[in-house]
CSV table of C-alpha atoms in Angstrom, one decimal:
chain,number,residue,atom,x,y,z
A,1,UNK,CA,8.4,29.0,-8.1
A,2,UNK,CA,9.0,31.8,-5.3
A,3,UNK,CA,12.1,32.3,-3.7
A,4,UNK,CA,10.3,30.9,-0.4
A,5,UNK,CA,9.8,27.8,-2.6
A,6,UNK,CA,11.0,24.7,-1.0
A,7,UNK,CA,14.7,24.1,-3.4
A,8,UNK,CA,15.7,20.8,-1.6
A,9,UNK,CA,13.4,18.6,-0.2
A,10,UNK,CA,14.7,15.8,2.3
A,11,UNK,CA,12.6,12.4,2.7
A,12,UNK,CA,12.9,9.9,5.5
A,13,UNK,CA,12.3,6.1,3.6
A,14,UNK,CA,13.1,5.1,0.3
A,15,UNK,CA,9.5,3.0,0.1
A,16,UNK,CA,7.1,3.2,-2.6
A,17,UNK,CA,5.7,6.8,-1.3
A,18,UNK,CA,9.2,8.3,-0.7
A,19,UNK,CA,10.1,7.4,-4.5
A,20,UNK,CA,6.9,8.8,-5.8
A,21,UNK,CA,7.6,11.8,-4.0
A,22,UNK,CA,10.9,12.0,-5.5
A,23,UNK,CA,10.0,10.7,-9.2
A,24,UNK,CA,7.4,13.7,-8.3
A,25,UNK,CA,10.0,16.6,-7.6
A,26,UNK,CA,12.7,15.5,-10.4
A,27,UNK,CA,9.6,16.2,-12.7
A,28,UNK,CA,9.0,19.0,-11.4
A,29,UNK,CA,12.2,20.7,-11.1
A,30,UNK,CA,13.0,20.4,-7.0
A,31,UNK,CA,15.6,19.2,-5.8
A,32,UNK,CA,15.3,15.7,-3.3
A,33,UNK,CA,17.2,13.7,-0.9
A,34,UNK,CA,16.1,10.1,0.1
A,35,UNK,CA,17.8,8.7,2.7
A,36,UNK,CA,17.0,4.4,3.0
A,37,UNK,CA,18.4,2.6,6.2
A,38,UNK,CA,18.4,-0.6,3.9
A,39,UNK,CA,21.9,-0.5,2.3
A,40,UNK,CA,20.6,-1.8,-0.8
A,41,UNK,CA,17.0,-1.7,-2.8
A,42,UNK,CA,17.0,-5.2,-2.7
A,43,UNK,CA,14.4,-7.5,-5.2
A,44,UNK,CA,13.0,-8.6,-2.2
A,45,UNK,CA,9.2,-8.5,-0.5
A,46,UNK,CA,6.0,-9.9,-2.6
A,47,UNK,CA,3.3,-8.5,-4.7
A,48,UNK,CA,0.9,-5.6,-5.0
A,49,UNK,CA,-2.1,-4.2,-7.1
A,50,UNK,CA,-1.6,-0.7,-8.3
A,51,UNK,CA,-5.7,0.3,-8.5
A,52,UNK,CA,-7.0,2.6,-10.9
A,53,UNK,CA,-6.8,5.5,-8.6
A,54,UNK,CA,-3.3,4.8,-7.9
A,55,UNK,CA,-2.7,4.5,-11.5
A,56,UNK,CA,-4.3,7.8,-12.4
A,57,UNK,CA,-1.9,9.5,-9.9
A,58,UNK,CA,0.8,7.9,-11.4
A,59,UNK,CA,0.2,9.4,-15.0
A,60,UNK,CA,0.3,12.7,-13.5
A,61,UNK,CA,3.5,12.3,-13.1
A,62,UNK,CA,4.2,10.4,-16.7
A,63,UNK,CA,4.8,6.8,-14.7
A,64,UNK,CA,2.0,5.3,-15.5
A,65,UNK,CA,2.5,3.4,-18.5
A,66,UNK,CA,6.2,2.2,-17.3
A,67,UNK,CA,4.4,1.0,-14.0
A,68,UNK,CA,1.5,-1.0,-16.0
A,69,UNK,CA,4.8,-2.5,-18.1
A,70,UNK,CA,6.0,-4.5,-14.8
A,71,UNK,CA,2.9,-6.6,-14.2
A,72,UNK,CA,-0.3,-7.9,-15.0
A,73,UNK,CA,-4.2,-6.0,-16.1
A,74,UNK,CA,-7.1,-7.0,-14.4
A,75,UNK,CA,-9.4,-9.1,-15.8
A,76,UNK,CA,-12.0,-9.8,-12.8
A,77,UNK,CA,-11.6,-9.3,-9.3
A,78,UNK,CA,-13.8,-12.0,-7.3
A,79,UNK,CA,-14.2,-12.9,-3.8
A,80,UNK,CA,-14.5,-16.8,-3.2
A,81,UNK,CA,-15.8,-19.6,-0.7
A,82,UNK,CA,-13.6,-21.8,0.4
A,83,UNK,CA,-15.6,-24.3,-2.0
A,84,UNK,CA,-14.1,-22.0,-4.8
A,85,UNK,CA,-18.5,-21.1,-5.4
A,86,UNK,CA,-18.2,-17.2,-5.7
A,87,UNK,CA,-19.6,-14.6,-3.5
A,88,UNK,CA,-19.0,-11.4,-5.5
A,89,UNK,CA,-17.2,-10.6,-9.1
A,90,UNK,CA,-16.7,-7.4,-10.8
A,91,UNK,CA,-15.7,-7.0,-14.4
A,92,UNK,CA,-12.2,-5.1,-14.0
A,93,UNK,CA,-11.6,-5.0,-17.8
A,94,UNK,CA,-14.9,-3.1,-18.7
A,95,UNK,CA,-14.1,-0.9,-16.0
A,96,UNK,CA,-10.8,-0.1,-16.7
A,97,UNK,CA,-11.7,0.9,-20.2
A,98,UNK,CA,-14.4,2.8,-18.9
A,99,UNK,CA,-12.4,5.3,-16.4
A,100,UNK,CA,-9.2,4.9,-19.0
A,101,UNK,CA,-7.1,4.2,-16.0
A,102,UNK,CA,-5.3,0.5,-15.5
A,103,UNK,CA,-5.5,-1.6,-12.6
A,104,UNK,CA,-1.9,-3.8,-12.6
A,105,UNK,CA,-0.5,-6.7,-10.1
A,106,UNK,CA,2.9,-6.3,-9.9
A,107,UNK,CA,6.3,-7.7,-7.6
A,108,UNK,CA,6.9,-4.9,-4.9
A,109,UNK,CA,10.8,-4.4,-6.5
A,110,UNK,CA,9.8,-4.2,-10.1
A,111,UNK,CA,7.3,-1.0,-9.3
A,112,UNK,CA,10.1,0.0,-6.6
A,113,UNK,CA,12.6,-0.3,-9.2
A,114,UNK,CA,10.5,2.1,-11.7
A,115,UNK,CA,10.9,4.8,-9.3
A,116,UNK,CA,14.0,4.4,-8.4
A,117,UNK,CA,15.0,5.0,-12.1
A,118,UNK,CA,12.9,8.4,-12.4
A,119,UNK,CA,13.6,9.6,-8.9
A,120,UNK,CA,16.8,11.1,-9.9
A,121,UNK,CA,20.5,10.5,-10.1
A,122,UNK,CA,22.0,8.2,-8.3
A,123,UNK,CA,22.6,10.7,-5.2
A,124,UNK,CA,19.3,11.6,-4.8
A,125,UNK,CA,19.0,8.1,-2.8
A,126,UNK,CA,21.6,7.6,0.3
A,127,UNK,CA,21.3,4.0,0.7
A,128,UNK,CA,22.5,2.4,4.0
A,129,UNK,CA,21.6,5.8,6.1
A,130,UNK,CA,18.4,6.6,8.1
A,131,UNK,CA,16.9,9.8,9.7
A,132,UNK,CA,17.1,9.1,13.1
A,133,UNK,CA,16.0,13.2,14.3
A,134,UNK,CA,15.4,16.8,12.9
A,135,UNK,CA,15.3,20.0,14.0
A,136,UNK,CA,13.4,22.6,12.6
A,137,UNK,CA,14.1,26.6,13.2
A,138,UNK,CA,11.7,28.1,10.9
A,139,UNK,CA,13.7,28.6,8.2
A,140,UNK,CA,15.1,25.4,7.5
A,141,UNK,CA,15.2,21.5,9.0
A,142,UNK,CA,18.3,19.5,9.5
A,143,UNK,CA,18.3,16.0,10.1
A,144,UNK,CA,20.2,14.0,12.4
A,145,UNK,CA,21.6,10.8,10.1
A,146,UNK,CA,22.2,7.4,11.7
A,147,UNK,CA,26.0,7.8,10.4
A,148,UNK,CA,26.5,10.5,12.3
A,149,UNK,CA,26.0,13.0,10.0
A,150,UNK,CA,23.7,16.1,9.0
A,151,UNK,CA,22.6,17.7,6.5
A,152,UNK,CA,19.9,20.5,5.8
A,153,UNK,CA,17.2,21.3,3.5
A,154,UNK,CA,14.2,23.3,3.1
A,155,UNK,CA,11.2,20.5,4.2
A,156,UNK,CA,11.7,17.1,5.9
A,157,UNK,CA,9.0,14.9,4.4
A,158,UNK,CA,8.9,11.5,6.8
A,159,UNK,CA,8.2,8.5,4.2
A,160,UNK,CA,9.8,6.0,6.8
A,161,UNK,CA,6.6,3.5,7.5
A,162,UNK,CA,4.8,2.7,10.0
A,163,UNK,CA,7.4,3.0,12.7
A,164,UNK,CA,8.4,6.2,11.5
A,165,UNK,CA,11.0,8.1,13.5
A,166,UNK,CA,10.2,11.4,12.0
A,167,UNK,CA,6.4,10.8,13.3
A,168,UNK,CA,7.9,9.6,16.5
A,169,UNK,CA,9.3,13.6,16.3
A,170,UNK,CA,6.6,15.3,15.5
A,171,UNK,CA,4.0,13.4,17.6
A,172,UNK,CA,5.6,11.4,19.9
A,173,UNK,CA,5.9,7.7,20.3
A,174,UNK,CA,1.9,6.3,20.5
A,175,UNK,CA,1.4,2.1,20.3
A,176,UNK,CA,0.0,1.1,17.0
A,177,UNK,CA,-3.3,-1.1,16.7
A,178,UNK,CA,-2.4,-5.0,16.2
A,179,UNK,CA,-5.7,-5.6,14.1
A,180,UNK,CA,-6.1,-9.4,15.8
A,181,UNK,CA,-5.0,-11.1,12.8
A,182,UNK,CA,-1.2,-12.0,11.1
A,183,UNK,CA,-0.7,-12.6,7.1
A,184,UNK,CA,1.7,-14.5,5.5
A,185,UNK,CA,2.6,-13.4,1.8
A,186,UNK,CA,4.5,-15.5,-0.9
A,187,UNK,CA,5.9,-15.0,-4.5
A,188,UNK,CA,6.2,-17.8,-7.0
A,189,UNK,CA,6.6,-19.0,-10.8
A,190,UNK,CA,3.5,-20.4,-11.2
A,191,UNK,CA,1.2,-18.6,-13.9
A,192,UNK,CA,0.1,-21.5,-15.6
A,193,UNK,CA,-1.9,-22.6,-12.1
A,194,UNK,CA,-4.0,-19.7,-12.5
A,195,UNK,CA,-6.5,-17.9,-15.4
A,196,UNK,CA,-5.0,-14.8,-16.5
A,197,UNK,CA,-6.0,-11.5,-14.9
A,198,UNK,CA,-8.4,-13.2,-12.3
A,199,UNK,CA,-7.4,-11.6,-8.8
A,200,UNK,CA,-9.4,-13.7,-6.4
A,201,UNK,CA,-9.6,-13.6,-2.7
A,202,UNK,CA,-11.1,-16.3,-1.0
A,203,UNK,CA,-13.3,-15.8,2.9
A,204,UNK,CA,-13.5,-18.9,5.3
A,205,UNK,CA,-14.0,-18.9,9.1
A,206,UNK,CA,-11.3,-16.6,10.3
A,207,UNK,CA,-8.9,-16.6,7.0
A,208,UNK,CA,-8.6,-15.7,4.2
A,209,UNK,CA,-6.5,-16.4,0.7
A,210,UNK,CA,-5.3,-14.3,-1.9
A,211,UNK,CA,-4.5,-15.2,-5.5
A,212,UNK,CA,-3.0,-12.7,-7.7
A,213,UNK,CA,-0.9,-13.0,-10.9
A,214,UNK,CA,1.7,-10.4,-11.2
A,215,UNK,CA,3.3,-10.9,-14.5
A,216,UNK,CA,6.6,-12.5,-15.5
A,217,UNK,CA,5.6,-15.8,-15.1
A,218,UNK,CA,4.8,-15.2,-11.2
A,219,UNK,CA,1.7,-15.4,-8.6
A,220,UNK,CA,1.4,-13.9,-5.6
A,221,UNK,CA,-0.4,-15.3,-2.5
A,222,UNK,CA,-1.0,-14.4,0.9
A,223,UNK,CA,-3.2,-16.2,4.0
A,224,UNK,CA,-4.6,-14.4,6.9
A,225,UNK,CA,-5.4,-15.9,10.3
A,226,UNK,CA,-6.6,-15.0,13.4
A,227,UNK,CA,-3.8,-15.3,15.8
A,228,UNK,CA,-2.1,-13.5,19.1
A,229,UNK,CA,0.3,-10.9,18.7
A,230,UNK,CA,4.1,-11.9,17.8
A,231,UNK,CA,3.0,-15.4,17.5
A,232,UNK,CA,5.7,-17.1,15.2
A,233,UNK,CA,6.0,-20.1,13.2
A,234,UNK,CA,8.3,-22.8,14.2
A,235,UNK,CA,11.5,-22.9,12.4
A,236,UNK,CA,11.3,-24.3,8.9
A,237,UNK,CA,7.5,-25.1,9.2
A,238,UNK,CA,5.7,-22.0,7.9
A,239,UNK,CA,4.4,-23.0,4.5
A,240,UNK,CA,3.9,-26.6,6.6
A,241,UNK,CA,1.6,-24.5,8.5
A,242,UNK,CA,-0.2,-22.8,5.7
A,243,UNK,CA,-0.9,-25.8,4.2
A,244,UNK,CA,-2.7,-27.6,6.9
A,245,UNK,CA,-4.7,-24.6,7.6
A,246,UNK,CA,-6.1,-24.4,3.8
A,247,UNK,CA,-6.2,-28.0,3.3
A,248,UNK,CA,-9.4,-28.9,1.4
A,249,UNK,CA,-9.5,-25.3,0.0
A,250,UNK,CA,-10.4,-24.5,-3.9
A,251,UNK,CA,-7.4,-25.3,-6.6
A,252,UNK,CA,-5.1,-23.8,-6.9
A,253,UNK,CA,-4.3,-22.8,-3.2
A,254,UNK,CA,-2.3,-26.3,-2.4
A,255,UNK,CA,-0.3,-26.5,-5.5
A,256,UNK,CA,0.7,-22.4,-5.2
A,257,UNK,CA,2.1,-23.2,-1.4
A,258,UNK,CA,3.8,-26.4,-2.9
A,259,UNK,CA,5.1,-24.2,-5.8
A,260,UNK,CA,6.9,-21.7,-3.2
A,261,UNK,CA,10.2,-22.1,-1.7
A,262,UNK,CA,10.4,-20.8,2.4
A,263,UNK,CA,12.8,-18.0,1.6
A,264,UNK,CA,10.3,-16.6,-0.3
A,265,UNK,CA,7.5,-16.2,2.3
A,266,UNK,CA,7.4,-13.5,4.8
A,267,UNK,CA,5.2,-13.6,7.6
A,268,UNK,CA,3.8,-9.8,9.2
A,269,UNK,CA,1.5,-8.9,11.9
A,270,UNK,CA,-1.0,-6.5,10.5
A,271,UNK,CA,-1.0,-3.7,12.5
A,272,UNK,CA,-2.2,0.4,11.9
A,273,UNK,CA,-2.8,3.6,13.6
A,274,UNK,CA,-5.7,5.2,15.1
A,275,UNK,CA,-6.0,8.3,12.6
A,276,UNK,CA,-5.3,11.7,13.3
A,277,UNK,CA,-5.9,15.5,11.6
A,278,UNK,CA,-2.4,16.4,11.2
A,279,UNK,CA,0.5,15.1,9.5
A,280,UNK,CA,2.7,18.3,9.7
A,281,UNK,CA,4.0,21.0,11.5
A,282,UNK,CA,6.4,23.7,10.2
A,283,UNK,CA,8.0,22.4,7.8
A,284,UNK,CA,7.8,18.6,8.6
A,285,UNK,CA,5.3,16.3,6.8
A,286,UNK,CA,4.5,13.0,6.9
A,287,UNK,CA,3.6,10.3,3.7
A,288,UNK,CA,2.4,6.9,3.2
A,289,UNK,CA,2.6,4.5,6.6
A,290,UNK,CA,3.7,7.4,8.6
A,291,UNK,CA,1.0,9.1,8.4
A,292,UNK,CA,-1.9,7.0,7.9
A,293,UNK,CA,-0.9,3.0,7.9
A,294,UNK,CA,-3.7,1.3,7.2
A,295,UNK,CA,-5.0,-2.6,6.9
A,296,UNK,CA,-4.1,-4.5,3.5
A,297,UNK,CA,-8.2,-5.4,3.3
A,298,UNK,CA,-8.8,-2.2,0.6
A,299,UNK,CA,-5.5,-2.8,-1.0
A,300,UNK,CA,-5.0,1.2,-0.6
A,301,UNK,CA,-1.6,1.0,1.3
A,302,UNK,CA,0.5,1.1,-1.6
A,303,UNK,CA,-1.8,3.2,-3.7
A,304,UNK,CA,-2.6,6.2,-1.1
A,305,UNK,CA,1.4,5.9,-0.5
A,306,UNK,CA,1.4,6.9,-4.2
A,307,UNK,CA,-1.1,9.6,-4.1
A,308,UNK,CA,0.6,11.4,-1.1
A,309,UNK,CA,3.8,11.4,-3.2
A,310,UNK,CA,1.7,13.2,-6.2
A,311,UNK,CA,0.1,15.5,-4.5
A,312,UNK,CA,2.7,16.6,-2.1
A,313,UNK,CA,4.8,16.8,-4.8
A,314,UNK,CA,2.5,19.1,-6.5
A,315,UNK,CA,1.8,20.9,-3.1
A,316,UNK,CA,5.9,21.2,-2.8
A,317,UNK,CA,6.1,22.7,-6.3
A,318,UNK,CA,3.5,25.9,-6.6
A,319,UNK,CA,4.3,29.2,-5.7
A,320,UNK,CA,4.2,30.4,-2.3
A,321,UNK,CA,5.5,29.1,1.3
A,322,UNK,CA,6.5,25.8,2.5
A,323,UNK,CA,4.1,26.1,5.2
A,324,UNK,CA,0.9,26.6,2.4
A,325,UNK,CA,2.2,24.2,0.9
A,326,UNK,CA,2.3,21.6,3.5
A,327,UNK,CA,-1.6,23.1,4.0
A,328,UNK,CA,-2.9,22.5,1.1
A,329,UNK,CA,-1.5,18.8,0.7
A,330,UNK,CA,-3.0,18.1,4.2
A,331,UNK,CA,-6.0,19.7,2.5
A,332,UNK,CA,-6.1,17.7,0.2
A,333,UNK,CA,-5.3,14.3,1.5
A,334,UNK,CA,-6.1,14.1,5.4
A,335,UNK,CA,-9.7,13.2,4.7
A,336,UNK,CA,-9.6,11.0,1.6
A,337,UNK,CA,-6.7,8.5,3.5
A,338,UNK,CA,-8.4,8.0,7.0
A,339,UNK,CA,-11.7,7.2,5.7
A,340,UNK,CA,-10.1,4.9,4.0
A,341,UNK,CA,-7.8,3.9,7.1
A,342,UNK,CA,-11.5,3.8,9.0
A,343,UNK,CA,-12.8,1.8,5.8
A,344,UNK,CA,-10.2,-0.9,5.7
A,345,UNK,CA,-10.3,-1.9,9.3
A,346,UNK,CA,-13.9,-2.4,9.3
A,347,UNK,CA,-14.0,-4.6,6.0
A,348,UNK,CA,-11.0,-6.4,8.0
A,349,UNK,CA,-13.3,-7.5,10.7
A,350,UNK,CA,-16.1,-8.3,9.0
A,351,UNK,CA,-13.8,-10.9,6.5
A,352,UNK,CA,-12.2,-12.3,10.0
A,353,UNK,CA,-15.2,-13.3,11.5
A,354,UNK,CA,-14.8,-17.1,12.7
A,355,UNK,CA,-18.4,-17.9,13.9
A,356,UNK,CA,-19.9,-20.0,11.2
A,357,UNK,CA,-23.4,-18.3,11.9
A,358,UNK,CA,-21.8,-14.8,11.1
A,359,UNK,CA,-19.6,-16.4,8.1
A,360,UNK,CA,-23.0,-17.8,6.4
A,361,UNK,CA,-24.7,-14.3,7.0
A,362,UNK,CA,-21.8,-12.7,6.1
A,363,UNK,CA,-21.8,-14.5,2.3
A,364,UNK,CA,-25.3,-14.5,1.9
A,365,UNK,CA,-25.3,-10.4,2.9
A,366,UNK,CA,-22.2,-9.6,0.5
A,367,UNK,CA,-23.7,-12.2,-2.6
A,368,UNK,CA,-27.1,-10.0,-2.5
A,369,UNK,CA,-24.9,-6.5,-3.4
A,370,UNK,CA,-25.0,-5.6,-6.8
A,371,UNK,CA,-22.1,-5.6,-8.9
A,372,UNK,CA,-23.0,-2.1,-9.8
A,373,UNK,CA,-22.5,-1.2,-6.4
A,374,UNK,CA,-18.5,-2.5,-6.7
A,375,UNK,CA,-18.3,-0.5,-9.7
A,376,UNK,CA,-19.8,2.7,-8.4
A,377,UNK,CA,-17.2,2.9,-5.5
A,378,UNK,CA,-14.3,2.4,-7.5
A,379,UNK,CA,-15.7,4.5,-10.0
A,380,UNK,CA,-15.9,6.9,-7.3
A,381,UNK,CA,-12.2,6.2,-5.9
A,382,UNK,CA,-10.8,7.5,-9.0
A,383,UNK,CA,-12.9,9.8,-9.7
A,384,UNK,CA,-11.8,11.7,-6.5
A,385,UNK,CA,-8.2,11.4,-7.8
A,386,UNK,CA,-8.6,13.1,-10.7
């Protein structure tokens, strides 16, 4: 490390990127402040798969193992008919021990609380404070703090999702992209409804179901629907709702919805950006859903998040300028996460469709690829992590 080496690194969003970014810098030596306008790193939210490539990233950083601890292996991955007759499988175990990298389900807080625990002492995350503006003279940034406060560093890294105020900064307010369709997305103890390690998805006529066991006893679930922007449920009748909607669907979809209580469902518009070239300029970066939010339908959110935190945090740590750098993680990074920001939208639609014409081609279309053709893009997903 150069003197012009980046010695304390600020990040906007204590989220699964920002932490990565930090576990990331502890390792390697640099200094890093998180700053979280959530006054507490609540167990709250629902589940999420950490794929193989996000996996492989995280052993680079020696967090791989712990993560894997937290949930649940892959067995299969399959994608369903309503009737529960399947369209497409592919063998996740065999695969797994293929590439020798792990694909785990696991509650949002237990991976969160992994990196909290390797991100650094306990003031390495201000809890309760967000960045609300920066200013960068060359030399160093300072951020403007929602308490009123500042403080400076060498590099502002904006990890604050996808309303991001330090992207609002860098390149100005721009709508996202509602996607046409809302998800609902639910956590409960229900393991002994569902076959170990199967992660299924299930495709009907504008919706779609998602079964995915996530260890300690606990499934998670979540519905998409076509529906207007901001629509809400009525009070108290969400999972009332879900369950007329997927009435008549395969076991064990009723039984999971009776199984979960209404505080534990949380119901988001899926929305993402447009993507664009550049995440940085100067010494201001952006990570994760500020710089390229995508659609849940690759389940690459979380898992790119993770990559950006990796790579930027080996980008942060080599000799040289802040600037390079900031370079070389765009470099590295800008490419890989909007084709797969491009990627996901498109598989998105095409799972949406409501006609029942385009439904039955759809099936018939996606039963006729080749397992071997699953397998060889995965294979290639982590493959271009390594």
């Amino acid at each position: 490390m150069t003197s012009s080496s980046p010695r304390h690194v600020l990040i906007a969003g204590a989220g699964i990127g920002g932490l990565t970014l930090a576990c990331a810098l502890q390792r390697a030596g640099l200094h890093a402040t998180v700053f979280e306008r959530a006054d507490a790193l609540r167990p709250v939210g629902a589940g999420l798969i950490v794929q193989m490539n996000a996996s492989v990233a995280l052993r680079r950083i020696g967090l791989c193992d712990a993560v894997v601890a937290e949930g649940e292996r892959a067995e299969r991955t399959v994608i369903l008919e309503p009737t529960g007759a399947p369209i497409t499988r592919v063998d996740a175990r065999s695969l797994q021990a293929e590439l020798d990298a792990p694909m785990v389900a696991l509650h949002r807080a237990r991976l969160q609380a992994v990196l909290r625990a390797h991100a650094g002492p306990e003031d390495a995350v201000r809890l309760g404070v967000a960045v609300t503006g920066f200013q960068d003279d060359g030399e160093r940034v300072t951020v403007t703090l929602s308490d009123g406060g500042t403080l400076t560093g060498d590099v502002l890294v904006g990890a604050d999702g996808l309303r991001s105020s330090v992207r609002t900064g860098l390149l100005g307010a721009r709508p996202t992209r509602y996607s046409g369709y809302t998800s609902w997305r639910g956590v409960c103890a229900g393991a002994e409804l569902v076959q170990a390690g199967h992660f299924t998805e299930t495709w009907g006529r504008g919706a779609r179901f998602g079964v995915v066991p996530i260890g300690h006893g606990e499934v998670y679930w979540y519905a998409t629907l076509n529906a207007p922007a901001g629509a809400e449920d009525a009070p108290g009748q969400t999972l009332a709702v879900l369950q007329e909607r997927f009435k008549g669907w395969h076991a064990p979809i009723a039984r999971l919805l009776a199984a979960t209580s209404p505080e534990r469902v949380l119901r988001t518009d899926i929305h993402d950006r447009p993507p664009v070239r550049r995440w940085s300029r100067g010494r201001v970066t952006l990570l994760g859903d500020a710089a390229h939010p995508m659609t849940p339908n690759l389940g690459q959110g979380g898992c790119q998040a993770i990559e950006d935190g990796v790579v930027l945090g080996e980008c942060l740590a080599a000799p040289g300028r802040v600037e390079d750098a900031l370079r070389a993680y765009e470099a590295r990074r800008v490419k890989r996460a909007n084709t797969l920001v491009v990627r996901s939208l498109q598989v998105g639609r095409v799972a949406q469709w409501e006609s029942g014409l385009a439904c039955f081609v759809r099936d018939a279309l996606f039963r006729r690829v080749p397992e071997s053709t699953a397998r060889r893009q995965l294979r290639t997903l982590v493959q271009d992590t390594r």
